PDB file of C-alpha atoms in Angstrom:
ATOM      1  CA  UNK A   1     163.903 186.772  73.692  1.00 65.00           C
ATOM      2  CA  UNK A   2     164.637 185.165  76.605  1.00 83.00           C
ATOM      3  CA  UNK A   3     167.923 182.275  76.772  1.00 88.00           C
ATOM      4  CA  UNK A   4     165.599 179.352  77.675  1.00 89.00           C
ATOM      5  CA  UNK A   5     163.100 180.459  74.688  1.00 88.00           C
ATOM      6  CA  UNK A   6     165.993 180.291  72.023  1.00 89.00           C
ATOM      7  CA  UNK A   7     167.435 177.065  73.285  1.00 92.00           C
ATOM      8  CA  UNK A   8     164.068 175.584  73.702  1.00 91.00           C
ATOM      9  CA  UNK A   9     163.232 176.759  69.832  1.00 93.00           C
ATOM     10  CA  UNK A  10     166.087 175.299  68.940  1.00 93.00           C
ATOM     11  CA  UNK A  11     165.827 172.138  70.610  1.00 94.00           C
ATOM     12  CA  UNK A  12     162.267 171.394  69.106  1.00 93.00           C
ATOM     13  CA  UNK A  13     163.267 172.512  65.597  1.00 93.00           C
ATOM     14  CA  UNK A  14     165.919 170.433  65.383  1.00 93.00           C
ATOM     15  CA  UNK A  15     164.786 167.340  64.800  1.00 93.00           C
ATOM     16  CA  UNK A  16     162.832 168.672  62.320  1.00 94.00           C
ATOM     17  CA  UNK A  17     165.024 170.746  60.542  1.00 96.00           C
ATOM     18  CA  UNK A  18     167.179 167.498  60.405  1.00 95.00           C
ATOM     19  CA  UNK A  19     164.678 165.511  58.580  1.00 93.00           C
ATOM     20  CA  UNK A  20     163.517 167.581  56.676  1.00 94.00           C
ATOM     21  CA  UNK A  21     166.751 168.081  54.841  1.00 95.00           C
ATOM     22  CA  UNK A  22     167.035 163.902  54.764  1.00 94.00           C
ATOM     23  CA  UNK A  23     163.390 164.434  52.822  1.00 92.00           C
ATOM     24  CA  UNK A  24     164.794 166.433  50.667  1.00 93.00           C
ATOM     25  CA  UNK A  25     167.978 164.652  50.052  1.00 93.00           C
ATOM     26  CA  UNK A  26     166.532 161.355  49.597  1.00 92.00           C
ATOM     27  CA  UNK A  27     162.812 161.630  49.399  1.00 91.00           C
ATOM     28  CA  UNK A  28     163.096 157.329  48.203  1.00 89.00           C
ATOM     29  CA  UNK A  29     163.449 156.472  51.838  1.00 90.00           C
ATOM     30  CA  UNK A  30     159.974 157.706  53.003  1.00 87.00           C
ATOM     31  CA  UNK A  31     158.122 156.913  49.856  1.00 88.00           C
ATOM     32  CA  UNK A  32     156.968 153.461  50.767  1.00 89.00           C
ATOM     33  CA  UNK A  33     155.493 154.325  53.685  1.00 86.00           C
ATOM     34  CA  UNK A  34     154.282 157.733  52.428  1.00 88.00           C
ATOM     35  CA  UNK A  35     152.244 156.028  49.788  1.00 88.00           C
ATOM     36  CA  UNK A  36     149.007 155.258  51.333  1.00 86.00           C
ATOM     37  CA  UNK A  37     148.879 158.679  52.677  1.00 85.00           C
ATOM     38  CA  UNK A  38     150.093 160.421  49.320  1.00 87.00           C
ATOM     39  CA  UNK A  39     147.542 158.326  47.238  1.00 88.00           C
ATOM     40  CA  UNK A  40     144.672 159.794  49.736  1.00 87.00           C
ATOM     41  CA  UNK A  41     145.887 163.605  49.461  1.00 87.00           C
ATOM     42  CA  UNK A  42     146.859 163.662  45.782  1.00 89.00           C
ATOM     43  CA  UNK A  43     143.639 164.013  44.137  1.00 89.00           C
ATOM     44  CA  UNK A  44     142.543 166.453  46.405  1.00 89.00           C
ATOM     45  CA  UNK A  45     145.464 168.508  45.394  1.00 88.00           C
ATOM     46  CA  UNK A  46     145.239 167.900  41.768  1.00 89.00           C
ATOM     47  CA  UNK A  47     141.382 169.862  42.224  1.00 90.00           C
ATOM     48  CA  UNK A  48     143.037 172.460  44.349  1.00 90.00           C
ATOM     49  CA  UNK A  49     145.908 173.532  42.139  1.00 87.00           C
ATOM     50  CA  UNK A  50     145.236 171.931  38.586  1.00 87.00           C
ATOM     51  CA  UNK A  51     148.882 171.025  37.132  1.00 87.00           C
ATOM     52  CA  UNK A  52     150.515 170.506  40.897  1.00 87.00           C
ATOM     53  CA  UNK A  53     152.805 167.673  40.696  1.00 88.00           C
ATOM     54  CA  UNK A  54     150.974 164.701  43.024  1.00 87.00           C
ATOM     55  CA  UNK A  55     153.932 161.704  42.768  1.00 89.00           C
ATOM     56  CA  UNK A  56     154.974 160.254  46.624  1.00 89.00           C
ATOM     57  CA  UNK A  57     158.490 161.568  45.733  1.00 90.00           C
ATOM     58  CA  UNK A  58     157.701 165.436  44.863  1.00 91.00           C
ATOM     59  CA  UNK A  59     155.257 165.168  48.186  1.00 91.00           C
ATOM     60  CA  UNK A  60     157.536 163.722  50.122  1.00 91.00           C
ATOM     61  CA  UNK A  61     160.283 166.215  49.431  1.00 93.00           C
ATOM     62  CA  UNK A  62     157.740 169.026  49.600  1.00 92.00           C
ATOM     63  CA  UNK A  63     157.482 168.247  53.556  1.00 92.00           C
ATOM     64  CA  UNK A  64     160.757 168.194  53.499  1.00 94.00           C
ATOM     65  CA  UNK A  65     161.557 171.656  52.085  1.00 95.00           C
ATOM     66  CA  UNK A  66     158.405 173.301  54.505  1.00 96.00           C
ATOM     67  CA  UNK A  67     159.988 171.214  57.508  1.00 96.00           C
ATOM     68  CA  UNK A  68     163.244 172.753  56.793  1.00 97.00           C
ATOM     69  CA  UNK A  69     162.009 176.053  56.368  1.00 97.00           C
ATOM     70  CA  UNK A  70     160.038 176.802  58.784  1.00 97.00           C
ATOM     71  CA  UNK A  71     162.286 175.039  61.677  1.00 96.00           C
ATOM     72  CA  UNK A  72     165.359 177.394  60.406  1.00 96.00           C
ATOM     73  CA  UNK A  73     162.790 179.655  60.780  1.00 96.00           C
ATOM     74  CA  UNK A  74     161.523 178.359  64.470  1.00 95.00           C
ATOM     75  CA  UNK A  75     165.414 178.129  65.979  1.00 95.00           C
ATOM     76  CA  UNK A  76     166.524 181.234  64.481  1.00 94.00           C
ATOM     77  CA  UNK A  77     163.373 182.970  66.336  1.00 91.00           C
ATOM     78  CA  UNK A  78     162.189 184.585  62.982  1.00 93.00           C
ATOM     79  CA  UNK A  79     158.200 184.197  62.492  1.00 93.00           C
ATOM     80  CA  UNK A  80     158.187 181.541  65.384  1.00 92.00           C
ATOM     81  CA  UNK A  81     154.233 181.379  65.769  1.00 92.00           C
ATOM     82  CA  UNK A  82     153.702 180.774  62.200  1.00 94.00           C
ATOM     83  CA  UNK A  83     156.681 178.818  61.408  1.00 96.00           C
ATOM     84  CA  UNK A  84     155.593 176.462  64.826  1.00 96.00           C
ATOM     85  CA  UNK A  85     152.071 176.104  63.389  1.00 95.00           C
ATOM     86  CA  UNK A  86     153.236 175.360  59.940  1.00 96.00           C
ATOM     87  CA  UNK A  87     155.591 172.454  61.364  1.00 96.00           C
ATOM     88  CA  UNK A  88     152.560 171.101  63.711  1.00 95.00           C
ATOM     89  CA  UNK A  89     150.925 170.722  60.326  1.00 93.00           C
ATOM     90  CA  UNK A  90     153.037 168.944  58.292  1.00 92.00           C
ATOM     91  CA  UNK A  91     154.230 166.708  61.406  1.00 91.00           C
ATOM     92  CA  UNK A  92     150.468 165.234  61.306  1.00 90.00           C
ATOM     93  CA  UNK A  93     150.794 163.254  57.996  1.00 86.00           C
ATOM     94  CA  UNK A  94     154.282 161.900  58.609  1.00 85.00           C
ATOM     95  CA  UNK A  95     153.071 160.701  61.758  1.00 89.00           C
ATOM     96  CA  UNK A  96     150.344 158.896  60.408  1.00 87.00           C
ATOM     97  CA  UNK A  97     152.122 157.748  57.294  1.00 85.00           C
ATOM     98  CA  UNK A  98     155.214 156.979  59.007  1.00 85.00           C
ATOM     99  CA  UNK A  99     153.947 154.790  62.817  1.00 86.00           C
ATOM    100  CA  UNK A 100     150.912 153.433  61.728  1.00 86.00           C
ATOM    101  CA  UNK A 101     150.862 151.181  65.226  1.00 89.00           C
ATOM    102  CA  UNK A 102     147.189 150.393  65.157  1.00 89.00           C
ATOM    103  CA  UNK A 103     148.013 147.995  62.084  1.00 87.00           C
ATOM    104  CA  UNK A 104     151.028 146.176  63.326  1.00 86.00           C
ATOM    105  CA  UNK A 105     150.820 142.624  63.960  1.00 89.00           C
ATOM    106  CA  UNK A 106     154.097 142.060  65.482  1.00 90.00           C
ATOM    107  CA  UNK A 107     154.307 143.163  69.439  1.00 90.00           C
ATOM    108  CA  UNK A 108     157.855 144.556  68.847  1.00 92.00           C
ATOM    109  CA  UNK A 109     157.179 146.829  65.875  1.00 90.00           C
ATOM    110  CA  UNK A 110     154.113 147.768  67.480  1.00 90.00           C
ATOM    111  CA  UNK A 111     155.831 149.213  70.557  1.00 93.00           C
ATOM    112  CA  UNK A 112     158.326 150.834  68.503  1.00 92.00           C
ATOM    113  CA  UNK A 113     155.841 152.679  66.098  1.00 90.00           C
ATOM    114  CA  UNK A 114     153.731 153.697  69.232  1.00 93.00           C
ATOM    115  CA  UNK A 115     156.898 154.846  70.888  1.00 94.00           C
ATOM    116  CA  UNK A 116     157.541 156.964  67.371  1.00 92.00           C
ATOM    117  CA  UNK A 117     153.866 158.402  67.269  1.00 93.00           C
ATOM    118  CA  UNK A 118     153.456 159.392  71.278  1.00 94.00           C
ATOM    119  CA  UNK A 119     156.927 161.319  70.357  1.00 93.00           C
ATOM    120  CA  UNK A 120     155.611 162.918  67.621  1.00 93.00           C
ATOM    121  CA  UNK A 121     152.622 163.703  69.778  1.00 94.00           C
ATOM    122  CA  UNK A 122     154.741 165.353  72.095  1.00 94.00           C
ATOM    123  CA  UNK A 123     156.321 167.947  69.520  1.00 95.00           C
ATOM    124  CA  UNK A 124     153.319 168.268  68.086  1.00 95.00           C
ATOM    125  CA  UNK A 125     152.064 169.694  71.441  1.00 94.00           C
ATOM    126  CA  UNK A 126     155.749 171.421  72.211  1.00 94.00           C
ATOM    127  CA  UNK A 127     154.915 172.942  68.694  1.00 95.00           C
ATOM    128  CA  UNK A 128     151.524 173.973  69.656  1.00 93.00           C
ATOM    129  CA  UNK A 129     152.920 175.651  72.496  1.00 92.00           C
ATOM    130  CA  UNK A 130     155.397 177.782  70.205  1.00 92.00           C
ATOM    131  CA  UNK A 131     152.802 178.752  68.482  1.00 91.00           C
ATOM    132  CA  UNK A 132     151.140 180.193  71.239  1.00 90.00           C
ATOM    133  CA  UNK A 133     153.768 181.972  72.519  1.00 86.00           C
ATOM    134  CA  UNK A 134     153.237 185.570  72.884  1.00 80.00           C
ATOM    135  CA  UNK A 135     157.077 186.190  74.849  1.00 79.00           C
ATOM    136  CA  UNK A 136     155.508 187.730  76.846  1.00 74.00           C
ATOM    137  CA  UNK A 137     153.918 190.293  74.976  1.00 76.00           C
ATOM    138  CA  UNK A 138     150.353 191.198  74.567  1.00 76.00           C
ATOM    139  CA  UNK A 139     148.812 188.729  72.241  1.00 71.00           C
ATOM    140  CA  UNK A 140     146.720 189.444  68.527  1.00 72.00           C
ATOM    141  CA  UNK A 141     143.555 188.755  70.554  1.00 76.00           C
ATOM    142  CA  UNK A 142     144.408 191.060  73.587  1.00 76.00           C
ATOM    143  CA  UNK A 143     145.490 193.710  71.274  1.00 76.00           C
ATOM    144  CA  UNK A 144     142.534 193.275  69.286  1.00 82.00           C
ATOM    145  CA  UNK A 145     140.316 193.809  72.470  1.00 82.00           C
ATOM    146  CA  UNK A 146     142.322 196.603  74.001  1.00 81.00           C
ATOM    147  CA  UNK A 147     141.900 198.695  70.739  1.00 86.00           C
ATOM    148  CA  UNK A 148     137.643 197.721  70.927  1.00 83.00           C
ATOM    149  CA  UNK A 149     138.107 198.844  74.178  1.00 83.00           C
ATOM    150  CA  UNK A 150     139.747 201.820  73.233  1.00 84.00           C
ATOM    151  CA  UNK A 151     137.388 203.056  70.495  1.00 86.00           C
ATOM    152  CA  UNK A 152     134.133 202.228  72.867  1.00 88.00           C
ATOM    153  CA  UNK A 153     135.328 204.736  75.111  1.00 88.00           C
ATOM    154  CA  UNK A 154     136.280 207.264  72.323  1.00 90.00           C
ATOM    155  CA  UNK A 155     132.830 206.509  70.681  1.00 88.00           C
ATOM    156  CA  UNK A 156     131.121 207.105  74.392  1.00 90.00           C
ATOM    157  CA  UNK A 157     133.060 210.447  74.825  1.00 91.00           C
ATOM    158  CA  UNK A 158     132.311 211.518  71.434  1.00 89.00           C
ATOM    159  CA  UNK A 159     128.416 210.834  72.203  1.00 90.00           C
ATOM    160  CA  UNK A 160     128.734 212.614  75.651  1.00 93.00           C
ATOM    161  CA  UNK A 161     130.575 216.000  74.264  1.00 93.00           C
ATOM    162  CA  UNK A 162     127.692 215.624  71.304  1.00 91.00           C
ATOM    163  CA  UNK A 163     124.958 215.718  74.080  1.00 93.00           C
ATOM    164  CA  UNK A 164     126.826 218.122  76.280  1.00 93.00           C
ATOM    165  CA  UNK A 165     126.870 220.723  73.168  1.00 92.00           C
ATOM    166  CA  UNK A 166     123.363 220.130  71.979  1.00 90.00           C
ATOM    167  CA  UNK A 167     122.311 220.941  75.500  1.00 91.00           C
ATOM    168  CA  UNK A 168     124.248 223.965  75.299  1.00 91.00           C
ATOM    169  CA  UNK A 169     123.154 225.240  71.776  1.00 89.00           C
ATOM    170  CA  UNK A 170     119.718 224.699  73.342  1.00 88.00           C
ATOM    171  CA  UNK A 171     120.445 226.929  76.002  1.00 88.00           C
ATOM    172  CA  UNK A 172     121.707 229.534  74.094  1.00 86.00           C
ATOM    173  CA  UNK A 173     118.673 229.540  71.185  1.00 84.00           C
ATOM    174  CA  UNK A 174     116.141 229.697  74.207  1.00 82.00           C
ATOM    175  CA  UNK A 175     118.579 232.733  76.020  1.00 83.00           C
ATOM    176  CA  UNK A 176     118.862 234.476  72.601  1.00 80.00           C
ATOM    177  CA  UNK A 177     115.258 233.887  71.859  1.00 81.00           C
ATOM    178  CA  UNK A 178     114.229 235.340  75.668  1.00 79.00           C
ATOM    179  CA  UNK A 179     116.779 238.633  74.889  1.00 77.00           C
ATOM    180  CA  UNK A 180     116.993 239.422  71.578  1.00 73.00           C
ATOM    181  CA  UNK A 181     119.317 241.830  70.014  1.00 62.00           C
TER     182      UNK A 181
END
């Protein structure tokens, strides 16, 4: 792994990493504004896992604990693509929960929140970048294609040698059958 990819990591996690361990710590903080977000997602949990704890609190600190997770994951350059999708994820309901500018009334907070959400829109695309980060390497997709590629030509050599010695069994049945014995 290259420097600039571990500082970068590093960099981007960070501020999640950091917040996420303030969710956990003191969930209280974001519940307020987590609420009208929380109250849209629980029931849909509560149908997907029967018996899952749904209160703004417990949610709350559940983003926390994946945010803090997967960015120790992201800046320690363990599981990066999955740990960088994982954080784009749970960065899209804080954002919305958290800089709702659209309903602001006053200019200032307005700015602020939009200021808060284009931010967040810019990790979320630094994350989306993470995640598509191969280092270099062959990607799951180019790999996947290579080996197609790979057992096309086995499977058109194995056809031609098949031909190739059914043409020469033919050749021998029709020699053996014009000199017997």
């Amino acid at each position: 792994m290259t420097p600039v990819r571990s500082l970068a990591r590093v960099m981007l996690s960070g501020i999640l990493v950091v917040e996420g361990a303030r969710s956990l710590a003191a969930p209280g903080r974001l519940a307020p504004a987590a609420t009208p977000m929380t109250d849209r997602v629980a029931p849909l949990l509560r149908r997907a896992v029967p018996g899952v704890p749904t209160d703004t609190e417990t949610l709350v600190r559940a983003n926390g604990a994946v945010q803090f997770g997967a960015g120790l994951l992201l800046a320690t350059g363990r599981l990066t693509r999955p740990a960088a999708l994982v954080l784009a994820g749970t960065l899209v309901p804080g954002t919305i929960a958290e800089h709702p500018f659209w309903t602001d009334t006053d200019p200032a907070l307005r700015v602020n929140n939009q200021l808060h959400f284009l931010k967040n829109l810019g990790l979320f695309g630094g994350l989306l970048l993470a995640a598509a980060d191969t280092e270099g390497k062959p990607g799951l997709r180019w790999r996947a294609g290579q080996r197609l590629d790979h057992s096309q030509r086995w499977a058109t050599r194995a056809v031609r040698t098949a031909r190739r010695q059914a043409r020469i069994a033919v050749r021998s049945a029709a020699t053996a059958r014009r000199f017997p014995g």
